[in-house]
mmCIF file of C-alpha atoms in Angstrom:
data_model
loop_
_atom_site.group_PDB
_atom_site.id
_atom_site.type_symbol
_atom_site.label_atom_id
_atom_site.label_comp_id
_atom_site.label_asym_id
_atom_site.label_seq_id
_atom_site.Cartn_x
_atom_site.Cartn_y
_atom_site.Cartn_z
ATOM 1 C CA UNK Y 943 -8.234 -16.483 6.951
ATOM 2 C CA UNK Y 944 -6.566 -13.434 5.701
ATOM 3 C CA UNK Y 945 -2.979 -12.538 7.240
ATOM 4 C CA UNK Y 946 -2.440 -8.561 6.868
ATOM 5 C CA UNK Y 947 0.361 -6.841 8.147
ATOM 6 C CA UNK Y 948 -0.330 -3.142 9.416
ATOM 7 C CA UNK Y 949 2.256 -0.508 10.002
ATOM 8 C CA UNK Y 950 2.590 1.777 12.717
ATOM 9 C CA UNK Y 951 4.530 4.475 13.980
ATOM 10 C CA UNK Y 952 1.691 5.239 16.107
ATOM 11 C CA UNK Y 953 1.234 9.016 14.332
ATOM 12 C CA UNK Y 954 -2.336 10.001 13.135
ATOM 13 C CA UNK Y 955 -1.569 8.857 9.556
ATOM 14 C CA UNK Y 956 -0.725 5.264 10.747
ATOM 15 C CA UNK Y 957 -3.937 4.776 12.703
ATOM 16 C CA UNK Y 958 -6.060 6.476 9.611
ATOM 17 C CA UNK Y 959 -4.529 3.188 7.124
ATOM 18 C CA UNK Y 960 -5.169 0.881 9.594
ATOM 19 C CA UNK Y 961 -8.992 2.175 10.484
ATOM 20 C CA UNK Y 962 -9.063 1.968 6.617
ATOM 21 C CA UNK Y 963 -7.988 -2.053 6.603
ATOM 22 C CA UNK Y 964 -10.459 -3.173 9.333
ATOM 23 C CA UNK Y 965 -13.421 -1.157 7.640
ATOM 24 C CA UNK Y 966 -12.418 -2.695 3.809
ATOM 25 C CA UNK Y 967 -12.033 -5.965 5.430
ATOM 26 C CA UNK Y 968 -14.715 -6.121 7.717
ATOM 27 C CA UNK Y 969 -16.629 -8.783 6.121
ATOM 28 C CA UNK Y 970 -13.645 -11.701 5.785
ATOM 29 C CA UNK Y 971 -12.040 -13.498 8.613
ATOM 30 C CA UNK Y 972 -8.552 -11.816 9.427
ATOM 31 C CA UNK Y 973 -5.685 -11.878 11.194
ATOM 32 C CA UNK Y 974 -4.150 -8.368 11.280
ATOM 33 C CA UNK Y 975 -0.291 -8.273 12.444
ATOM 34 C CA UNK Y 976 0.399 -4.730 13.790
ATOM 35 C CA UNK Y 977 4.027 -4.237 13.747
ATOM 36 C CA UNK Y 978 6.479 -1.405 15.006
ATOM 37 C CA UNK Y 979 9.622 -1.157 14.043
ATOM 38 C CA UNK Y 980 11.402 0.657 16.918
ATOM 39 C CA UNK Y 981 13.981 3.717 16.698
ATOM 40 C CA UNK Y 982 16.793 2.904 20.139
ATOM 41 C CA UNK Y 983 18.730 6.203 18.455
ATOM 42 C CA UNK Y 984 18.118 7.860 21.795
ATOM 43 C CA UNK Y 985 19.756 5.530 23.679
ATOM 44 C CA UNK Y 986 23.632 6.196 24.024
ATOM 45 C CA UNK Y 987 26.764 3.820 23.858
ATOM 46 C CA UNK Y 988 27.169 4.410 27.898
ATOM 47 C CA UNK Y 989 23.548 3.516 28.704
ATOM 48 C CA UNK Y 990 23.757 0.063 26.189
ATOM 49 C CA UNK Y 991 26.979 -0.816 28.094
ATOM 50 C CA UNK Y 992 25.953 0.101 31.592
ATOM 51 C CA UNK Y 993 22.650 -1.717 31.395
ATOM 52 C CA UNK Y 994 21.833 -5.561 30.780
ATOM 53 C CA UNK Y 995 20.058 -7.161 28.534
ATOM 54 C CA UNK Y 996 16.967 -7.356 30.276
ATOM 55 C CA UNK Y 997 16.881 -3.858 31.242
ATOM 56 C CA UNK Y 998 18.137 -2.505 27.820
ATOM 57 C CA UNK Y 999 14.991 -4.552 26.336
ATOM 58 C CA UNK Y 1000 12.119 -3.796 28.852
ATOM 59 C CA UNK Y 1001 13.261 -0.149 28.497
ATOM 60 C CA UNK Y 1002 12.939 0.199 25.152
ATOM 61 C CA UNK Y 1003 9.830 -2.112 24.202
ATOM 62 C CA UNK Y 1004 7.654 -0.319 27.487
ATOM 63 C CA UNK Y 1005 6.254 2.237 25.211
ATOM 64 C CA UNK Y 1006 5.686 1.090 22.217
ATOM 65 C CA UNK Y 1007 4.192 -2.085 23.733
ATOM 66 C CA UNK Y 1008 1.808 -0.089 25.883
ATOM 67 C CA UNK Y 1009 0.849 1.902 22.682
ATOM 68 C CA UNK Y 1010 0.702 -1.507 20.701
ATOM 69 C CA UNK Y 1011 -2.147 -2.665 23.780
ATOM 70 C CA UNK Y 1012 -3.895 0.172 23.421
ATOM 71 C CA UNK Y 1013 -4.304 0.379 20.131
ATOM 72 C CA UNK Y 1014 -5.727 -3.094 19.520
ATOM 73 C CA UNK Y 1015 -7.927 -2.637 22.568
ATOM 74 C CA UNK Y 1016 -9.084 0.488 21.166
ATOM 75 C CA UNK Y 1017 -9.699 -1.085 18.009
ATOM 76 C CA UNK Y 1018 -11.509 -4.312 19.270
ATOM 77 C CA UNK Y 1019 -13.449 -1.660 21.466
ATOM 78 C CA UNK Y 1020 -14.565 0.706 18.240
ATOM 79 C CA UNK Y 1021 -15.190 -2.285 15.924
ATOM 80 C CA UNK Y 1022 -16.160 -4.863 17.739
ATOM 81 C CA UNK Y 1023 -15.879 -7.206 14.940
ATOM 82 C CA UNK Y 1024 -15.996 -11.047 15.545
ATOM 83 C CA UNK Y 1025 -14.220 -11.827 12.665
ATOM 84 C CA UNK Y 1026 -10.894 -9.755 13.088
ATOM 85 C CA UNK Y 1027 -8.223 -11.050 15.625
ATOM 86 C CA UNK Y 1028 -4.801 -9.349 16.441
ATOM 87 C CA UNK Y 1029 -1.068 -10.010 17.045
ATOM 88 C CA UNK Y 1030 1.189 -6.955 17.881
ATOM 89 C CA UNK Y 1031 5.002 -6.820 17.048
ATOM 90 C CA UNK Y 1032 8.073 -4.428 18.217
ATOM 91 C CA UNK Y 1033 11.143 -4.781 15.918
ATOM 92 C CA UNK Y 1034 14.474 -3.386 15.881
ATOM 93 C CA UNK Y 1035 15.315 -4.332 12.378
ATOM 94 C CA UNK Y 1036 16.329 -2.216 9.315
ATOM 95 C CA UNK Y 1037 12.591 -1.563 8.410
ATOM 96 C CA UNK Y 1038 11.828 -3.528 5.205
ATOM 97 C CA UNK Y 1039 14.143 -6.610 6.675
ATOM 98 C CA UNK Y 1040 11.680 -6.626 9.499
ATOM 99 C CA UNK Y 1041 8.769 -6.717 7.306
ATOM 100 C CA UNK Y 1042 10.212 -8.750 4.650
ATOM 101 C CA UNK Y 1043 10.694 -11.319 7.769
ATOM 102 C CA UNK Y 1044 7.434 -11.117 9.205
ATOM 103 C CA UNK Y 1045 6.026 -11.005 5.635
ATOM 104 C CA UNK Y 1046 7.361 -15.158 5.745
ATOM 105 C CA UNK Y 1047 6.812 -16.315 9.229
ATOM 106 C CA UNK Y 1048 2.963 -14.988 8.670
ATOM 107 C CA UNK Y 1049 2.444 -15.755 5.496
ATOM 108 C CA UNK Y 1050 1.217 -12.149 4.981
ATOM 109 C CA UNK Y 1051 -1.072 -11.660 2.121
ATOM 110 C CA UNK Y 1052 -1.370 -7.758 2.215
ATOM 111 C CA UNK Y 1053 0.913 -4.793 3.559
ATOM 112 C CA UNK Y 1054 -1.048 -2.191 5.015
ATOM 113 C CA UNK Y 1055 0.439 1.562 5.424
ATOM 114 C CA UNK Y 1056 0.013 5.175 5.423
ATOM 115 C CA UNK Y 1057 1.681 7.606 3.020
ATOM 116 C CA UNK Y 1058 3.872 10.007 5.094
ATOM 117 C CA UNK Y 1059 3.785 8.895 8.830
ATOM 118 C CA UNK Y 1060 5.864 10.387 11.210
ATOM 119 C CA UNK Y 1061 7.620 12.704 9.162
ATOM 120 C CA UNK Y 1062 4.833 14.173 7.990
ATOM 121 C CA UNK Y 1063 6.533 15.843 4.653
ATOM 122 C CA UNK Y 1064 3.824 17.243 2.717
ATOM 123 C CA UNK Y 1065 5.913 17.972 -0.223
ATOM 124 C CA UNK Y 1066 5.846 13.918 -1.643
ATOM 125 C CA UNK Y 1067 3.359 12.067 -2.149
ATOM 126 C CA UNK Y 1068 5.193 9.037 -0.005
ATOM 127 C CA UNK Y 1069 7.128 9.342 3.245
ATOM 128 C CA UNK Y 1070 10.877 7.047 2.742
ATOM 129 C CA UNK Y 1071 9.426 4.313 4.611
ATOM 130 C CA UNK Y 1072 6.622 3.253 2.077
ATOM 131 C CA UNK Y 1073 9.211 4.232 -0.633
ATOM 132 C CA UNK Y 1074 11.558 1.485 0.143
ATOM 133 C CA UNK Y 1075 8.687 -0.784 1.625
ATOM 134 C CA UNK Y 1076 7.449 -0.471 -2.310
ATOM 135 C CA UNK Y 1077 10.843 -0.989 -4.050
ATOM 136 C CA UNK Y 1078 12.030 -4.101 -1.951
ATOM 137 C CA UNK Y 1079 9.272 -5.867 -0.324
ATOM 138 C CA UNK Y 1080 7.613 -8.566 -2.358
ATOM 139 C CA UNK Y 1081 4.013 -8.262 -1.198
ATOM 140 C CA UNK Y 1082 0.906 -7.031 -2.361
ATOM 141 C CA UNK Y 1083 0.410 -2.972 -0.826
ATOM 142 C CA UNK Y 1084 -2.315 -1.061 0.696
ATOM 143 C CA UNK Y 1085 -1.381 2.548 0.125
ATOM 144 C CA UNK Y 1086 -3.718 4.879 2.336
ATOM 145 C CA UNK Y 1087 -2.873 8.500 1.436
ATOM 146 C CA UNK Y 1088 -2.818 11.062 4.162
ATOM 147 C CA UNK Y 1089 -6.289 12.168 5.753
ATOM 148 C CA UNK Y 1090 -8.241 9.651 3.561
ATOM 149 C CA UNK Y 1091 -11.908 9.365 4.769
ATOM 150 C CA UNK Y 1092 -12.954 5.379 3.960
ATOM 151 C CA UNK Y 1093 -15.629 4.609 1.659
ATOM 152 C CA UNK Y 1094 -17.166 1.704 -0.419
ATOM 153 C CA UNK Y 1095 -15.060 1.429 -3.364
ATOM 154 C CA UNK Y 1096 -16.625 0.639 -6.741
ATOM 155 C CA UNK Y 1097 -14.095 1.946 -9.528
ATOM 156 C CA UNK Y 1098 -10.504 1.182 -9.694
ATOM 157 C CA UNK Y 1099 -8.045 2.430 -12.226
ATOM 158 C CA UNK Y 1100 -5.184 0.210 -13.716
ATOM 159 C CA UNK Y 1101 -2.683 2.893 -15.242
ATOM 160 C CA UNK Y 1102 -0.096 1.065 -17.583
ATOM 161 C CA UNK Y 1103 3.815 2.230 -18.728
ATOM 162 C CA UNK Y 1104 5.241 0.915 -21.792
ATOM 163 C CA UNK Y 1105 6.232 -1.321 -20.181
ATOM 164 C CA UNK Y 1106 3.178 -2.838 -18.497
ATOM 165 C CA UNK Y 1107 1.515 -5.811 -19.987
ATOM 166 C CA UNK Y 1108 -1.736 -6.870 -18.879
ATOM 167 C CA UNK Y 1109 -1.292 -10.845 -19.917
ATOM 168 C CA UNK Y 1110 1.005 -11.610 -16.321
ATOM 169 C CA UNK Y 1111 -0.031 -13.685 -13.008
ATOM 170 C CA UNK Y 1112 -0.559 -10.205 -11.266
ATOM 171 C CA UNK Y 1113 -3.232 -8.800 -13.838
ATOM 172 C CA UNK Y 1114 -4.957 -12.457 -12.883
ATOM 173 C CA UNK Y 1115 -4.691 -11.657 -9.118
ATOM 174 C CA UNK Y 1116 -6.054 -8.286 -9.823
ATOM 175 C CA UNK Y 1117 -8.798 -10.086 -11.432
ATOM 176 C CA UNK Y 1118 -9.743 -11.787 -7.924
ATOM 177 C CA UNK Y 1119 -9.813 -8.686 -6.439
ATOM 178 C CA UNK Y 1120 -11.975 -7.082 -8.608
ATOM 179 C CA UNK Y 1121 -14.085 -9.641 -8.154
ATOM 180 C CA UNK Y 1122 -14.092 -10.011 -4.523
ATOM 181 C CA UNK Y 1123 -14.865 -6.271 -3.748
ATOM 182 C CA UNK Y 1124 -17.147 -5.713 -6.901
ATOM 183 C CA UNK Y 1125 -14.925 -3.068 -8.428
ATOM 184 C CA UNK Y 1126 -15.009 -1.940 -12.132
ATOM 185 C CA UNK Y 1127 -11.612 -1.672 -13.882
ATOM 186 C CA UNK Y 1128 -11.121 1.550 -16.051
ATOM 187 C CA UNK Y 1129 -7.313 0.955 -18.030
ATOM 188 C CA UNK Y 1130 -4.885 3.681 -19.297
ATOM 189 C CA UNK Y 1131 -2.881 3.111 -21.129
ATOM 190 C CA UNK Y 1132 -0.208 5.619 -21.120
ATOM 191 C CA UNK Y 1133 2.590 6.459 -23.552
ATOM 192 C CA UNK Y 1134 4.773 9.403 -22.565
ATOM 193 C CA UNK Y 1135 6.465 9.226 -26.021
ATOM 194 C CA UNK Y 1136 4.863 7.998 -28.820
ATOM 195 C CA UNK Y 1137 2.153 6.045 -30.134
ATOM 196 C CA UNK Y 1138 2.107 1.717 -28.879
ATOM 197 C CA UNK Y 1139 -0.376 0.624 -30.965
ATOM 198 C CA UNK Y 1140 0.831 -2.738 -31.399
ATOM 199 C CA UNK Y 1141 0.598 -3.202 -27.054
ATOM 200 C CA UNK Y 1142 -2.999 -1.061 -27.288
ATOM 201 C CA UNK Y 1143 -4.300 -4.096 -29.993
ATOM 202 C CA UNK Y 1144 -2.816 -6.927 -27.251
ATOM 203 C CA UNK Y 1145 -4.552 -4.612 -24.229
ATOM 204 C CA UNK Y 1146 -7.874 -5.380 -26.458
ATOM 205 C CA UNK Y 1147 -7.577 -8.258 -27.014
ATOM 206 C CA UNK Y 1148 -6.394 -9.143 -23.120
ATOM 207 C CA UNK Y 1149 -9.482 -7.533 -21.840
ATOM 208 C CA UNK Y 1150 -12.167 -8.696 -24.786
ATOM 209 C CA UNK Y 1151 -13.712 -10.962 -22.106
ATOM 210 C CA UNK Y 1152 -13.463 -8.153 -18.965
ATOM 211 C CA UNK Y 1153 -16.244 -5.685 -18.640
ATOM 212 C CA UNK Y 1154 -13.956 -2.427 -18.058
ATOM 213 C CA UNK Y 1155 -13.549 0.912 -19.560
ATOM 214 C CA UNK Y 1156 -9.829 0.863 -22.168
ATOM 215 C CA UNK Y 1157 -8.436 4.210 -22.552
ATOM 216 C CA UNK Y 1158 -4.943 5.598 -24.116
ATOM 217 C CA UNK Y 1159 -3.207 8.881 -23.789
ATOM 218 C CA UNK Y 1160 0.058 9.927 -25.637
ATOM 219 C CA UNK Y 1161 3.002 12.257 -24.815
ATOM 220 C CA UNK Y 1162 1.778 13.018 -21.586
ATOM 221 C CA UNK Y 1163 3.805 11.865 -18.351
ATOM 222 C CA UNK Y 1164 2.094 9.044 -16.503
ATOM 223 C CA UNK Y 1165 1.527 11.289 -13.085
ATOM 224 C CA UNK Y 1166 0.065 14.333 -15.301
ATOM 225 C CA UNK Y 1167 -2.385 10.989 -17.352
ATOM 226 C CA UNK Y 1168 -3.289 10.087 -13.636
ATOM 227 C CA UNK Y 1169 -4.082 13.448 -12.228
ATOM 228 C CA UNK Y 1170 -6.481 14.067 -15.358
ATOM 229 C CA UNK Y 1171 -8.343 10.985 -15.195
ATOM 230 C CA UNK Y 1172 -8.856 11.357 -11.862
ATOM 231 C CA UNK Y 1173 -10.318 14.602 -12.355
ATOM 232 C CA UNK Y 1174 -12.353 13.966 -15.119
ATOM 233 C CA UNK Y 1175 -13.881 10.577 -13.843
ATOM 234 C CA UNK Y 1176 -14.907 8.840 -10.595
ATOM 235 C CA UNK Y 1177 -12.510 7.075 -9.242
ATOM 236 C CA UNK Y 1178 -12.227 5.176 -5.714
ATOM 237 C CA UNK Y 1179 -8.881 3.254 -6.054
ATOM 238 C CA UNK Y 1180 -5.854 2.792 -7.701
ATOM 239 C CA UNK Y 1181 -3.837 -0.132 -8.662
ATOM 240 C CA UNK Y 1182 -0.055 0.079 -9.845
ATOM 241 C CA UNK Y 1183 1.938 -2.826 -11.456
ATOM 242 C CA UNK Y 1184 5.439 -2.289 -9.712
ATOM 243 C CA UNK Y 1185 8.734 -3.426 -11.039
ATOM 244 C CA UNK Y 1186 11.891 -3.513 -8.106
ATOM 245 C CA UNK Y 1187 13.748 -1.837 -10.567
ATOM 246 C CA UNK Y 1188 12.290 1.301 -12.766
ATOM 247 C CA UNK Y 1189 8.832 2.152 -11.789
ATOM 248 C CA UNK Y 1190 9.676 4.505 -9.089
ATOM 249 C CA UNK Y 1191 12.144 6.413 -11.195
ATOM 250 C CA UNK Y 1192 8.741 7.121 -14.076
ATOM 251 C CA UNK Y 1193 6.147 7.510 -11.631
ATOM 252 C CA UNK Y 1194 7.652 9.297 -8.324
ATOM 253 C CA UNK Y 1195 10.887 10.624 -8.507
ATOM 254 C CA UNK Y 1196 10.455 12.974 -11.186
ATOM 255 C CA UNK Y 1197 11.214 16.769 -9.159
ATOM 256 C CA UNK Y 1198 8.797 18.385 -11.761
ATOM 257 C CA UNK Y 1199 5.928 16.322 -10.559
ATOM 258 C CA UNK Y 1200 5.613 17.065 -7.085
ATOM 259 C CA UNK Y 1201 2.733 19.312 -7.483
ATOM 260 C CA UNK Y 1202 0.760 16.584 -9.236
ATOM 261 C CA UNK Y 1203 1.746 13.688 -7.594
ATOM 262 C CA UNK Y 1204 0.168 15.607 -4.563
ATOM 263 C CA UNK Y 1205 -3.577 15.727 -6.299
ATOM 264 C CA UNK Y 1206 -3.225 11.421 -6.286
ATOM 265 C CA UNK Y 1207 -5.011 11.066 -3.184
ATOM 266 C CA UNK Y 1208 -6.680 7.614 -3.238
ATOM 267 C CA UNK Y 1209 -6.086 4.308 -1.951
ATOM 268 C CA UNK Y 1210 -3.505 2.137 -3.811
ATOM 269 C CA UNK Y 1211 -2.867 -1.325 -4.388
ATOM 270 C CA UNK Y 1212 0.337 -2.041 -5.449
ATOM 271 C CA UNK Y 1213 1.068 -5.253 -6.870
ATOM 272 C CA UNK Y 1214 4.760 -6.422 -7.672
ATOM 273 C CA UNK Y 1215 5.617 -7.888 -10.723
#
């Protein structure tokens, strides 16, 4: 059985990734975890004093665990789907230490969330939730972008930095998913700079065995290499090798690439190596 975690701040965004999970996984056995990690900001010093425990807690878990009940009885309701089983969670934690925890206990295998959520910033491509979810938590992520309509996926781009080799225990996991969902791997190879072709010969010789499309680009930025291949060739999903340390700073934070990194609106899977 699969453990997923899905995120919620119970905004449209939220719901669309998780509608997305339970229609990609609808043919494997799953446990999804549905988790909400709680804001108390509106609760002041005088009411935390005032109150005890027991009425500090049931006042601020009522909502979000009604909204938690409804949601998985409006999701049971619209999918019906023998296979999928829930658990719902309210936490108070710093956000990625809540996940990170749950992420244990469960034995998640995949993280489930939506790009912007309740902040709804339109200018970036990722709201500073799934920013820090994808910098510190250690677990392979389902990026939904914003208004994403589900589909059956069949192609899957693999962009690769410099610094991205192919020969690593997450290429080999991304191998299992390919081959579990039936996906066709196109690679890029990108090189902002200059030429690699020493790492373009190993990239060969790596996928000599794979049947996948192998393509390189030079002294272009990664984002702007994305955006064009996206544009000039089908693509359904997109999976990112992510360091803890780096990666954000040559893929996201760039100001000049806001208006590009807005055109990269398909599903990621972002794998942590």
């Amino acid at each position: 059985m699969k453990e997923i975690l899905l995120l919620t701040d119970f905004s449209k965004n939220a719901r669309n990734a998780i509608d997305f999970a339970l229609q990609f996984f609808k043919n494997e056995k799953c446990r999804f975890h549905i988790m909400n990690v709680h804001k108390i900001g509106s609760f002041t010093a005088d009411d935390l004093m005032l109150a005890s425990k027991e009425s500090i807690y049931d006042s601020i878990t009522k909502v979000p665990k009604e909204k938690l009940e409804a949601l998985v009885e409006d999701l049971k309701s619209e999918y019906n789907n023998l296979n999928h089983s829930f658990k719902t969670y309210i936490d108070f934690d710093v956000f990625v230490d809540a996940i990170s925890q749950l992420i244990k206990a469960e034995n998640i295998e995949y993280v489930v969330m939506g790009t912007n959520g309740e902040t709804g910033a339109k200018e970036v491509l990722l709201g500073s939730n799934a920013i820090h979810v994808l910098r510190k938590v250690n677990c392979k992520t389902l990026v939904i972008p914003e208004g994403y309509t589900f589909k059956s996926s069949k192609e899957i781009l693999l962009p690769l930095h410099p610094d991205d080799v192919i020969a690593n225990k997450e290429f080999t996991g991304l191998l299992e998913f390919l081959e579990t969902y039936q996906l066709h791997l196109h690679v890029l190879r990108v090189n902002p700079n200059n030429e690699n072709s020493e790492k373009e010969q190993q990239d060969i010789n790596d996928l000599a065995l794979l049947d996948c499309i192998y393509n390189t680009v030079n002294t272009i930025p990664m984002v702007y290499a994305i955006s064009s291949y996206l544009q000039t060739n089908t693509i359904d999903f997109i999976v990112l090798f992510v360091k803890k340390e780096g990666f954000l700073d040559h893929f996201f934070t760039n100001p000049n690439t806001k208006v590009s990194i807005s055109k990269i609106s398909k599903p990621m899977l972002v794998l942590h190596v």
